[in-house]
PDB file of C-alpha atoms in Angstrom:
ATOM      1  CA  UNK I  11       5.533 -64.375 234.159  1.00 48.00           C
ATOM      2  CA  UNK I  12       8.705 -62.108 234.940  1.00 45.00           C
ATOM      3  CA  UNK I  13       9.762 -63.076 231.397  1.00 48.00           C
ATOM      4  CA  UNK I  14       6.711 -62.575 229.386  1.00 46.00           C
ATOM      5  CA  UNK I  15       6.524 -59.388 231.140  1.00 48.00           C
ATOM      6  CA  UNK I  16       9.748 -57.729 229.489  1.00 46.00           C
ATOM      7  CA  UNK I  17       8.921 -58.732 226.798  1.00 48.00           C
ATOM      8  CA  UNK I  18       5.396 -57.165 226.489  1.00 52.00           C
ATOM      9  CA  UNK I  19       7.437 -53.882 227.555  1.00 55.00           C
ATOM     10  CA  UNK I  20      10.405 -54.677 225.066  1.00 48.00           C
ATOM     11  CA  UNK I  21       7.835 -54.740 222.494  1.00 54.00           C
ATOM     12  CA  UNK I  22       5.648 -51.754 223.314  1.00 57.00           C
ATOM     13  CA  UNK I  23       8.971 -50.028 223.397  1.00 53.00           C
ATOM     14  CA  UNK I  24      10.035 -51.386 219.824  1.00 46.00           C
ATOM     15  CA  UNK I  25       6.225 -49.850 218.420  1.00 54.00           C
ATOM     16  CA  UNK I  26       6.305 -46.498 219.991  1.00 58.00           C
ATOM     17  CA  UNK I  27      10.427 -46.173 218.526  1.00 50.00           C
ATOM     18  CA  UNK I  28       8.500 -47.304 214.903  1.00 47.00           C
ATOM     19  CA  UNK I  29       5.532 -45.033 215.376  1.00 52.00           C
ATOM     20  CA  UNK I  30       7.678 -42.001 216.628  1.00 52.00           C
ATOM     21  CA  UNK I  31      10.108 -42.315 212.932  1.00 46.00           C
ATOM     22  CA  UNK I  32       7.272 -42.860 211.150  1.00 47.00           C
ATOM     23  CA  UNK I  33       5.659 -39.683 212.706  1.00 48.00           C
ATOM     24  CA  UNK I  34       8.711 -38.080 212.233  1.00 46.00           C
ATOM     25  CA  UNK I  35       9.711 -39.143 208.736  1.00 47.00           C
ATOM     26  CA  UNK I  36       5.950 -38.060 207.656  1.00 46.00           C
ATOM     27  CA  UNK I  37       6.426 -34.237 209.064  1.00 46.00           C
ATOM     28  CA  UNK I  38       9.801 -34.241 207.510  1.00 46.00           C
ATOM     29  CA  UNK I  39       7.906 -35.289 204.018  1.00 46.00           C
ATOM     30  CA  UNK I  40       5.743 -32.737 204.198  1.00 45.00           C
ATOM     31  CA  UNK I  41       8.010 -30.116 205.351  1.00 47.00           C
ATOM     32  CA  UNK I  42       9.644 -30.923 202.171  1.00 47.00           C
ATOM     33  CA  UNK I  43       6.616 -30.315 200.451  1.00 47.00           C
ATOM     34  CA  UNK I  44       5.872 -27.439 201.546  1.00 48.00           C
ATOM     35  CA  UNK I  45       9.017 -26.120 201.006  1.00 46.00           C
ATOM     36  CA  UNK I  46       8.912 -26.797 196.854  1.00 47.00           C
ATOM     37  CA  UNK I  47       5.285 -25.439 197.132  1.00 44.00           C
ATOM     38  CA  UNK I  48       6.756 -22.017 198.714  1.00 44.00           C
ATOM     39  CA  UNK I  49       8.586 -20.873 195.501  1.00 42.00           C
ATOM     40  CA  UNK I  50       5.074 -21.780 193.479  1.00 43.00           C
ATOM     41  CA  UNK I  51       3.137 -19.528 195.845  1.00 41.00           C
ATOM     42  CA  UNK I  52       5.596 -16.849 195.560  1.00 45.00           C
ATOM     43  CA  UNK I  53       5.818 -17.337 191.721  1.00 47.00           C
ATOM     44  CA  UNK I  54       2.550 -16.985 191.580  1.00 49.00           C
ATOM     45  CA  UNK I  55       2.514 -13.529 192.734  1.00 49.00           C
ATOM     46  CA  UNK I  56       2.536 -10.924 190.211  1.00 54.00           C
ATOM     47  CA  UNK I  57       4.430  -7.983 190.067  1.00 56.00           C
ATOM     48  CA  UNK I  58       2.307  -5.032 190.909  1.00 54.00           C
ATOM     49  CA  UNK I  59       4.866  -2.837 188.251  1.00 53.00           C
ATOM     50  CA  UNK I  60       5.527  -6.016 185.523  1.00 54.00           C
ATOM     51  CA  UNK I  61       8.067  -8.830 186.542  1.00 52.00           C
ATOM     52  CA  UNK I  62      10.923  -7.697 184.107  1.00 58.00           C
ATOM     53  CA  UNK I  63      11.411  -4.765 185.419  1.00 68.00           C
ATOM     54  CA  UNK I  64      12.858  -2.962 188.431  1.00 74.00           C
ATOM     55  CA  UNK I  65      12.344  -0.169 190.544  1.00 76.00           C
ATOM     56  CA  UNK I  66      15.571   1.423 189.437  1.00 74.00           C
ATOM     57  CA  UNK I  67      14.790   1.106 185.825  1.00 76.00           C
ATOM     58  CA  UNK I  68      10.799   2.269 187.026  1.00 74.00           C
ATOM     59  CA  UNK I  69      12.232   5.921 188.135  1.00 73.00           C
ATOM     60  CA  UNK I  70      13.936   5.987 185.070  1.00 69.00           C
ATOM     61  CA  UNK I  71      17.769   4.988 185.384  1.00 72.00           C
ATOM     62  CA  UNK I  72      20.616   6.818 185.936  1.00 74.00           C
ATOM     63  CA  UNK I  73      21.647   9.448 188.393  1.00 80.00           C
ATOM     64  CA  UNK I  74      17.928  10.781 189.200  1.00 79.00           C
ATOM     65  CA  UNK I  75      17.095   7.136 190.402  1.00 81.00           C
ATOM     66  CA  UNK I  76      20.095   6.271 192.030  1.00 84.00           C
ATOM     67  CA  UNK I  77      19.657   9.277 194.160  1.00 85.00           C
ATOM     68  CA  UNK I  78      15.897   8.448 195.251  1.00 86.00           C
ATOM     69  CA  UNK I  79      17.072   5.104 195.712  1.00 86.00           C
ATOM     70  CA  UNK I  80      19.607   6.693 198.067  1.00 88.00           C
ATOM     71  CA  UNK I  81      22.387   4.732 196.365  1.00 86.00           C
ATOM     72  CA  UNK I  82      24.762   7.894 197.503  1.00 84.00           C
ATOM     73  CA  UNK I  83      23.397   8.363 200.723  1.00 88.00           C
ATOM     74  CA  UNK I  84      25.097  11.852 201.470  1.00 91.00           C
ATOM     75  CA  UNK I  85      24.069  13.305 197.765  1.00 90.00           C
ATOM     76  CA  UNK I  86      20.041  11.970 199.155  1.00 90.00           C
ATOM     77  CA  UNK I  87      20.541  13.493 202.431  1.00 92.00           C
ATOM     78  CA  UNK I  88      21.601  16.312 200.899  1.00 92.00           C
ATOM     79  CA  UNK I  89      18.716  17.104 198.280  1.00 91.00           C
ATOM     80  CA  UNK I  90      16.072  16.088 200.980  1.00 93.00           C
ATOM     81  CA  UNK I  91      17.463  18.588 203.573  1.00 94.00           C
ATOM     82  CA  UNK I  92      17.464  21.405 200.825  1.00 93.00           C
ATOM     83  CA  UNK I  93      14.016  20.842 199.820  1.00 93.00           C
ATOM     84  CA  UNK I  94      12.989  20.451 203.654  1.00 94.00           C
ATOM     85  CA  UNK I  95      14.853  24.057 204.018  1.00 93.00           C
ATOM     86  CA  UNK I  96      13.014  25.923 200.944  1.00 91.00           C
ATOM     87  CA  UNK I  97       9.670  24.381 202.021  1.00 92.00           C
ATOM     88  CA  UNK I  98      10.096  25.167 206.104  1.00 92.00           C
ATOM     89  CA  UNK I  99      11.441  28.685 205.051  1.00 91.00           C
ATOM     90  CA  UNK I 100       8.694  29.137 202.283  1.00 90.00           C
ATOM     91  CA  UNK I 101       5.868  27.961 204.103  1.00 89.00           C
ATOM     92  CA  UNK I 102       6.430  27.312 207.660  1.00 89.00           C
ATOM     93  CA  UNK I 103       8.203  31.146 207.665  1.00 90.00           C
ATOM     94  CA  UNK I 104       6.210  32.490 204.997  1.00 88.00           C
ATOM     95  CA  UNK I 105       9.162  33.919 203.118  1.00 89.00           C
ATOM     96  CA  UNK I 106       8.463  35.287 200.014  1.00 89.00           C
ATOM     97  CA  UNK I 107      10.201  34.058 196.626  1.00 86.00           C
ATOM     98  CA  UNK I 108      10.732  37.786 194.981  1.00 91.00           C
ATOM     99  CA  UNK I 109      12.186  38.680 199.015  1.00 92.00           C
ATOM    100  CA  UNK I 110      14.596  35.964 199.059  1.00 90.00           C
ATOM    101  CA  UNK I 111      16.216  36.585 195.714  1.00 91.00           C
ATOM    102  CA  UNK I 112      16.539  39.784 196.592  1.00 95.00           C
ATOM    103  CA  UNK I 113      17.773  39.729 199.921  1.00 93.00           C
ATOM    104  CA  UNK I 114      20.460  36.907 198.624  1.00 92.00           C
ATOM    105  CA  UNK I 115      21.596  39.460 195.532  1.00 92.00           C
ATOM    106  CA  UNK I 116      22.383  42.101 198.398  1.00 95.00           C
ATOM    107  CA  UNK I 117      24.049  39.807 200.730  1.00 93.00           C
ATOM    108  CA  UNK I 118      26.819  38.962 197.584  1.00 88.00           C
ATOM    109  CA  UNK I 119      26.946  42.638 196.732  1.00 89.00           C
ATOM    110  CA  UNK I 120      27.436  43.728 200.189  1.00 91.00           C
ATOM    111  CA  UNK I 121      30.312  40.869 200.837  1.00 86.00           C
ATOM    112  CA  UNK I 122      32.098  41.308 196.802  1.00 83.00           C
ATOM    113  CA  UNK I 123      31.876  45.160 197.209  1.00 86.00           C
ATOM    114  CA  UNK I 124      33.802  45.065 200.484  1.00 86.00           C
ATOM    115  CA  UNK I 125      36.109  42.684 199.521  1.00 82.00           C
ATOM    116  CA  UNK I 126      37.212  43.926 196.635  1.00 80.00           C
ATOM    117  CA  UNK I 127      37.295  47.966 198.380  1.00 80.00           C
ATOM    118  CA  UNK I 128      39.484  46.413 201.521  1.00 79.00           C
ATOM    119  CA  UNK I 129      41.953  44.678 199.132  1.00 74.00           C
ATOM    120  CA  UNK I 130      42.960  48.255 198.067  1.00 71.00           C
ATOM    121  CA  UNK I 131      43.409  49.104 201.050  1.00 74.00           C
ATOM    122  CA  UNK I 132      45.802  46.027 202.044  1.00 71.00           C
ATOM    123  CA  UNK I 133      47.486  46.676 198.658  1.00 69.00           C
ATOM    124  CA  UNK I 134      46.230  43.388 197.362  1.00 69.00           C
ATOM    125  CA  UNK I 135      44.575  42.690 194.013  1.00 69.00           C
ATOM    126  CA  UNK I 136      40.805  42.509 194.247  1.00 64.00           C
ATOM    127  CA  UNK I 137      39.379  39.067 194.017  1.00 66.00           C
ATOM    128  CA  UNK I 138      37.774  37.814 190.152  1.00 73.00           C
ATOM    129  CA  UNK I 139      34.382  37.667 190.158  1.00 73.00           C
ATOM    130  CA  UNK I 140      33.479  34.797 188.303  1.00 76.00           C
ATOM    131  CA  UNK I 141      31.634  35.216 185.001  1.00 80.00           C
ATOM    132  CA  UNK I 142      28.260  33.505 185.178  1.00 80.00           C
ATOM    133  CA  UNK I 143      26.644  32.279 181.794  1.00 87.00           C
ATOM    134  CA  UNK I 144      23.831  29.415 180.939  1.00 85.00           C
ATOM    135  CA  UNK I 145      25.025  26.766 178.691  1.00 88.00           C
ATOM    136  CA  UNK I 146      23.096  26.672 176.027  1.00 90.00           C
ATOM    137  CA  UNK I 147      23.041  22.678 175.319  1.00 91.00           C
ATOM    138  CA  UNK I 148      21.730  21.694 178.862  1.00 88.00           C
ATOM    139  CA  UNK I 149      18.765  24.387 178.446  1.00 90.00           C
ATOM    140  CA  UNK I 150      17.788  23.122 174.705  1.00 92.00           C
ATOM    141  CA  UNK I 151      17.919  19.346 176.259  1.00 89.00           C
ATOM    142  CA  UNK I 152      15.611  19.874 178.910  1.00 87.00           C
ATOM    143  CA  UNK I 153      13.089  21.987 176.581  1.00 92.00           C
ATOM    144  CA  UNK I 154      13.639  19.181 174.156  1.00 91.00           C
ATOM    145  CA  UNK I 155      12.366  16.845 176.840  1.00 88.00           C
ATOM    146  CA  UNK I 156      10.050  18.838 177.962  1.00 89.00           C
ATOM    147  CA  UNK I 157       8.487  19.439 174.940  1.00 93.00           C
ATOM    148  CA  UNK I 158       8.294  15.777 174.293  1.00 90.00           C
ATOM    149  CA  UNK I 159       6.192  14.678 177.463  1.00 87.00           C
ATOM    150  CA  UNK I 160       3.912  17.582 177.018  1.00 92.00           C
ATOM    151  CA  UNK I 161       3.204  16.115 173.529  1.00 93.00           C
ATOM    152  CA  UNK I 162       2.787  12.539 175.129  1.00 90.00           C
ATOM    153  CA  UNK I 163       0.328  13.720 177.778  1.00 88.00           C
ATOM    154  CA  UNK I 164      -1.262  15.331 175.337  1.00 91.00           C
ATOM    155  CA  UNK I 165      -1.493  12.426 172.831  1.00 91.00           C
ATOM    156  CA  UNK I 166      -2.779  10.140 175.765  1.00 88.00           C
ATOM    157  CA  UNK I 167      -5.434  12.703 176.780  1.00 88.00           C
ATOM    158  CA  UNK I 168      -6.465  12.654 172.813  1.00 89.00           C
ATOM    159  CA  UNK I 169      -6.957   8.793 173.192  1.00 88.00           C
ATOM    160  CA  UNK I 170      -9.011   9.035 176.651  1.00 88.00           C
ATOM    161  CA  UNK I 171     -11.498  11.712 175.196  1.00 87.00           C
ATOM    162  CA  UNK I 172     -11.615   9.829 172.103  1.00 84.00           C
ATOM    163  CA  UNK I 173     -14.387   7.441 173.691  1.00 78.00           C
ATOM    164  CA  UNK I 174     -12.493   3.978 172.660  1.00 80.00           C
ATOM    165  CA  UNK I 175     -11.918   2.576 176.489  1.00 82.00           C
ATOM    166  CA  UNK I 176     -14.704   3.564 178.977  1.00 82.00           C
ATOM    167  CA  UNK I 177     -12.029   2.687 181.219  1.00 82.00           C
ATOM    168  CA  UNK I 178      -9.362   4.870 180.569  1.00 85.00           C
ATOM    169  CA  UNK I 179     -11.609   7.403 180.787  1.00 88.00           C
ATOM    170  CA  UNK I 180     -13.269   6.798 184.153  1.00 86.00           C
ATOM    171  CA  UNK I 181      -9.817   6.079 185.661  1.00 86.00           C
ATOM    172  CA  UNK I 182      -8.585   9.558 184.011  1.00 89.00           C
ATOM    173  CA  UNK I 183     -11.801  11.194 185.809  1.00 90.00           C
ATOM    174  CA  UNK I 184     -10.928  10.059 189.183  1.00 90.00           C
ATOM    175  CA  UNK I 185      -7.381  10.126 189.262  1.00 88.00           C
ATOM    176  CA  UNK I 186      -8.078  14.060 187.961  1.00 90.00           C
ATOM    177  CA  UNK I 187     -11.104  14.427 190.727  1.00 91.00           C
ATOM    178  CA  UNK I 188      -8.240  13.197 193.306  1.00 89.00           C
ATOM    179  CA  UNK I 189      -5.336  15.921 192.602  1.00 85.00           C
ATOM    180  CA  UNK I 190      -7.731  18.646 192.381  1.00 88.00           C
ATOM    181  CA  UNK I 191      -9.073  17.827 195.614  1.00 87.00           C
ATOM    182  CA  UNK I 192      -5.464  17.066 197.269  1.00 83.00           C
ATOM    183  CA  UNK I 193      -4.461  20.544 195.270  1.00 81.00           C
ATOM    184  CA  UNK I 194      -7.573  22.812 196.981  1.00 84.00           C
ATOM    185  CA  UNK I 195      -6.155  21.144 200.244  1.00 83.00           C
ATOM    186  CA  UNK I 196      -2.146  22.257 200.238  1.00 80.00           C
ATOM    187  CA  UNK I 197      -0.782  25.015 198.327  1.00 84.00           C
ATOM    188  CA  UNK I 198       1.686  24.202 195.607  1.00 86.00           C
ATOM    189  CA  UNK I 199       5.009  24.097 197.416  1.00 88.00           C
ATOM    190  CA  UNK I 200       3.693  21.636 200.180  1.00 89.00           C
ATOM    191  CA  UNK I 201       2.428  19.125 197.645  1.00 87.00           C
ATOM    192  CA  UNK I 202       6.022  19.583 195.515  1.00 89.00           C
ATOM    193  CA  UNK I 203       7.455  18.742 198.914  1.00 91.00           C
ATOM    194  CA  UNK I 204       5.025  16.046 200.040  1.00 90.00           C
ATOM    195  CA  UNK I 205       5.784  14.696 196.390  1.00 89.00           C
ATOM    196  CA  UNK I 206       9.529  14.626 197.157  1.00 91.00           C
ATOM    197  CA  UNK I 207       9.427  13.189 200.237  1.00 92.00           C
ATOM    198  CA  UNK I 208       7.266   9.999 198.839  1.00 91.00           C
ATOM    199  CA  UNK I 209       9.858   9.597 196.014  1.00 89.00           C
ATOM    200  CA  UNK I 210      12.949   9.492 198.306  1.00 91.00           C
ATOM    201  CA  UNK I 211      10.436   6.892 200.463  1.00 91.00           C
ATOM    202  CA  UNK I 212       8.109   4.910 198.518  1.00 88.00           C
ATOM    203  CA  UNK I 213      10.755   3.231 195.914  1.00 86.00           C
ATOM    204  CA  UNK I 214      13.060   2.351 198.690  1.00 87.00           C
ATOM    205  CA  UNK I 215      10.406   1.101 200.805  1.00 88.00           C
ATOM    206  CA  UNK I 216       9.046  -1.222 197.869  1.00 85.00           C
ATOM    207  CA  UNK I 217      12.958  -2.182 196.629  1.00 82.00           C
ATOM    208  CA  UNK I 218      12.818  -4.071 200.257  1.00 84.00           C
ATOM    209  CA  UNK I 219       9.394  -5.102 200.972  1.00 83.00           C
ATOM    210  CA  UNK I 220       8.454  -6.405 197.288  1.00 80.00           C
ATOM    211  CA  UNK I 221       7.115  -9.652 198.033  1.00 79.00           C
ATOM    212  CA  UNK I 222       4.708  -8.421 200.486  1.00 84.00           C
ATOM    213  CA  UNK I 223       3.713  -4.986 198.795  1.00 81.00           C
ATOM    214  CA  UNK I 224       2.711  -7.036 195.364  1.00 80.00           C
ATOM    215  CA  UNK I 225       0.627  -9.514 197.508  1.00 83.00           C
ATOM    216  CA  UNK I 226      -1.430  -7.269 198.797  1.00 83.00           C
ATOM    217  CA  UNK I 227      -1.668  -5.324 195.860  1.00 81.00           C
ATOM    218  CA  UNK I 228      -2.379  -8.510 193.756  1.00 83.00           C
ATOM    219  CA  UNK I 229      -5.192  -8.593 196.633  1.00 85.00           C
ATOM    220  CA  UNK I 230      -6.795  -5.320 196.149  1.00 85.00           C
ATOM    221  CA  UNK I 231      -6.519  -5.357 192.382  1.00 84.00           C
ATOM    222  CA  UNK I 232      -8.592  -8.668 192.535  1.00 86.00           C
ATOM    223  CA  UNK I 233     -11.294  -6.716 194.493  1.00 87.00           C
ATOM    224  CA  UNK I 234     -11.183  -3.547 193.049  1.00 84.00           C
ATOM    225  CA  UNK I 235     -11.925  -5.879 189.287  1.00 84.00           C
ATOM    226  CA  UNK I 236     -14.572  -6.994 191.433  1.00 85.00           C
ATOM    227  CA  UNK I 237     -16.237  -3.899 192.243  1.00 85.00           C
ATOM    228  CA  UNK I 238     -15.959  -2.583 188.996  1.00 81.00           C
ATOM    229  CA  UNK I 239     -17.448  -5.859 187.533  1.00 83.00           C
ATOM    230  CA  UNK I 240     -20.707  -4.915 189.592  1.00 82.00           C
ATOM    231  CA  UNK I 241     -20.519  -1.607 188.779  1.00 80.00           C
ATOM    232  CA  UNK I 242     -20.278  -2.320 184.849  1.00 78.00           C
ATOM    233  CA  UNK I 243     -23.481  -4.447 185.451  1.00 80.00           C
ATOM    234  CA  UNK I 244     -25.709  -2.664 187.454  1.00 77.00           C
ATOM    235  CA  UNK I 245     -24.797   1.304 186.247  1.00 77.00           C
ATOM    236  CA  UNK I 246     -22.524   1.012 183.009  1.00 71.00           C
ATOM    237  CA  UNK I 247     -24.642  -1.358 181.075  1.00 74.00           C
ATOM    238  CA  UNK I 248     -27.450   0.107 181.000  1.00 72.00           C
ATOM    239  CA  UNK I 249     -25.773   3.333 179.760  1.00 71.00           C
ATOM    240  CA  UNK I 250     -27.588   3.809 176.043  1.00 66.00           C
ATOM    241  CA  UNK I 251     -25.445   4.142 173.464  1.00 59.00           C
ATOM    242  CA  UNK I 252     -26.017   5.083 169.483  1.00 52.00           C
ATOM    243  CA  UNK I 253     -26.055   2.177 166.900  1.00 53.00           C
ATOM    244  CA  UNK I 254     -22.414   2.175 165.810  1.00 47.00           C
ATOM    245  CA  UNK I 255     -22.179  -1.132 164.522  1.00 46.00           C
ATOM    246  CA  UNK I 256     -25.302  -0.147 162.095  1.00 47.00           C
ATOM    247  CA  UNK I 257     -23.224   2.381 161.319  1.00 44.00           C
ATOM    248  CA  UNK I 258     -20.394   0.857 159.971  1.00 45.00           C
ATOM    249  CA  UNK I 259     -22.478  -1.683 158.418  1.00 46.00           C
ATOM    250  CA  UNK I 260     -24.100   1.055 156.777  1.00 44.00           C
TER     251      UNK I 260
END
């Protein structure tokens, strides 16, 4: 009995060894699994800016995005702290533009006039004010540029009011309804600011949380399509429109 005893308990021992690798060879399997599904799931997520591109070449290249980017982290530091100082001096301490140029043209006055009368004085030569003149090439580049994105916002505000994509058009309404309302809320130099701030903090933010920013976005693009689709069907179809394909029949 002693016998057949062990070797019940030799057995039982054997099945639960089996039973545990198979347990534990199945979890590994499908660990595995759902590793190789991981990079689908991710590829499936699109872009919310296009998947070629990215969010260096978004801001445009160059020195302008590397600095938003904060690439050079003291040349960022420093542009952010200026435009902090103009807009706490300008707003927070209500100084006044015409004041401040002013006041700074006086200040240099005061300090070359006295320089230059004490170096008499100390039988030195007077220090050389330096000539200051605008290049002309920089100033015809930027109106050059200028010029051209006036003509493209122009050309796309053509196309919106040109009645081809209902769309375009009711996007262009809102996203105008939005900055006039944000615009009768701050005065100009605290939504320059406010702008400024976001573009030395949104890009960077999204450069390191990609992944999950497009999810979501992917995510509220699906509902937002889904909105509109109920919107087109109960409010925009039933719109009445002329006979245009009679028209061009005609």
């Amino acid at each position: 009995m002693a016998d057949q005893h062990k070797d019940d308990s030799l057995m039982e021992k054997v099945s639960e060894k089996i039973n545990s690798h198979d347990s534990s060879s199945s979890s590994s399997s499908s660990d595995s699994e759902d590793e190789k599904k991981k990079p689908s799931l991710k590829a499936k997520v699109n872009r919310f800016f296009g998947k070629e591109k990215s969010v260096h070449e978004l801001l445009g290249g160059g020195k302008l995005a590397d600095v938003f980017l904060w690439k050079d982290k003291k040349v960022s530091a420093g542009v952010l702290s200026v435009a902090t100082a103009i807009w706490v001096l300008f707003v927070v301490l209500e100084y006044h533009l015409l004041a401040f140029v002013c006041h700074g043209l006086m200040l240099g006055l005061v300090i070359v006039f006295l320089w230059s009368t004490a170096s008499t004085f100390i039988k030195k030569s007077p220090p050389q004010i330096p000539q200051v003149i605008i290049p002309e090439e920089p100033v015809r580049k930027f109106a050059s540029c200028l010029r051209v994105e006036i003509n493209r916002g122009f050309a796309v505000l053509r196309d919106i009011a040109s009645g081809k994509d209902l769309k375009k058009f009711l996007a262009a309404i809102a996203g105008l309804w939005a900055v006039s309302f944000v615009g009768s809320c701050f005065d100009f130099l605290t939504l320059l600011y406010t702008t400024t701030v976001l573009l030395f903090t949104v890009p960077i933010f999204y450069e390191k949380y990609q992944d999950k920013v497009d999810f979501y976005a992917e995510k509220a693009m699906v509902e937002l399509k889904k909105q509109y689709a109920v919107f087109d069907a109960k409010v925009l179809s039933k719109i009445p429109r002329g006979p245009l394909k009679d028209k061009k029949s005609d």
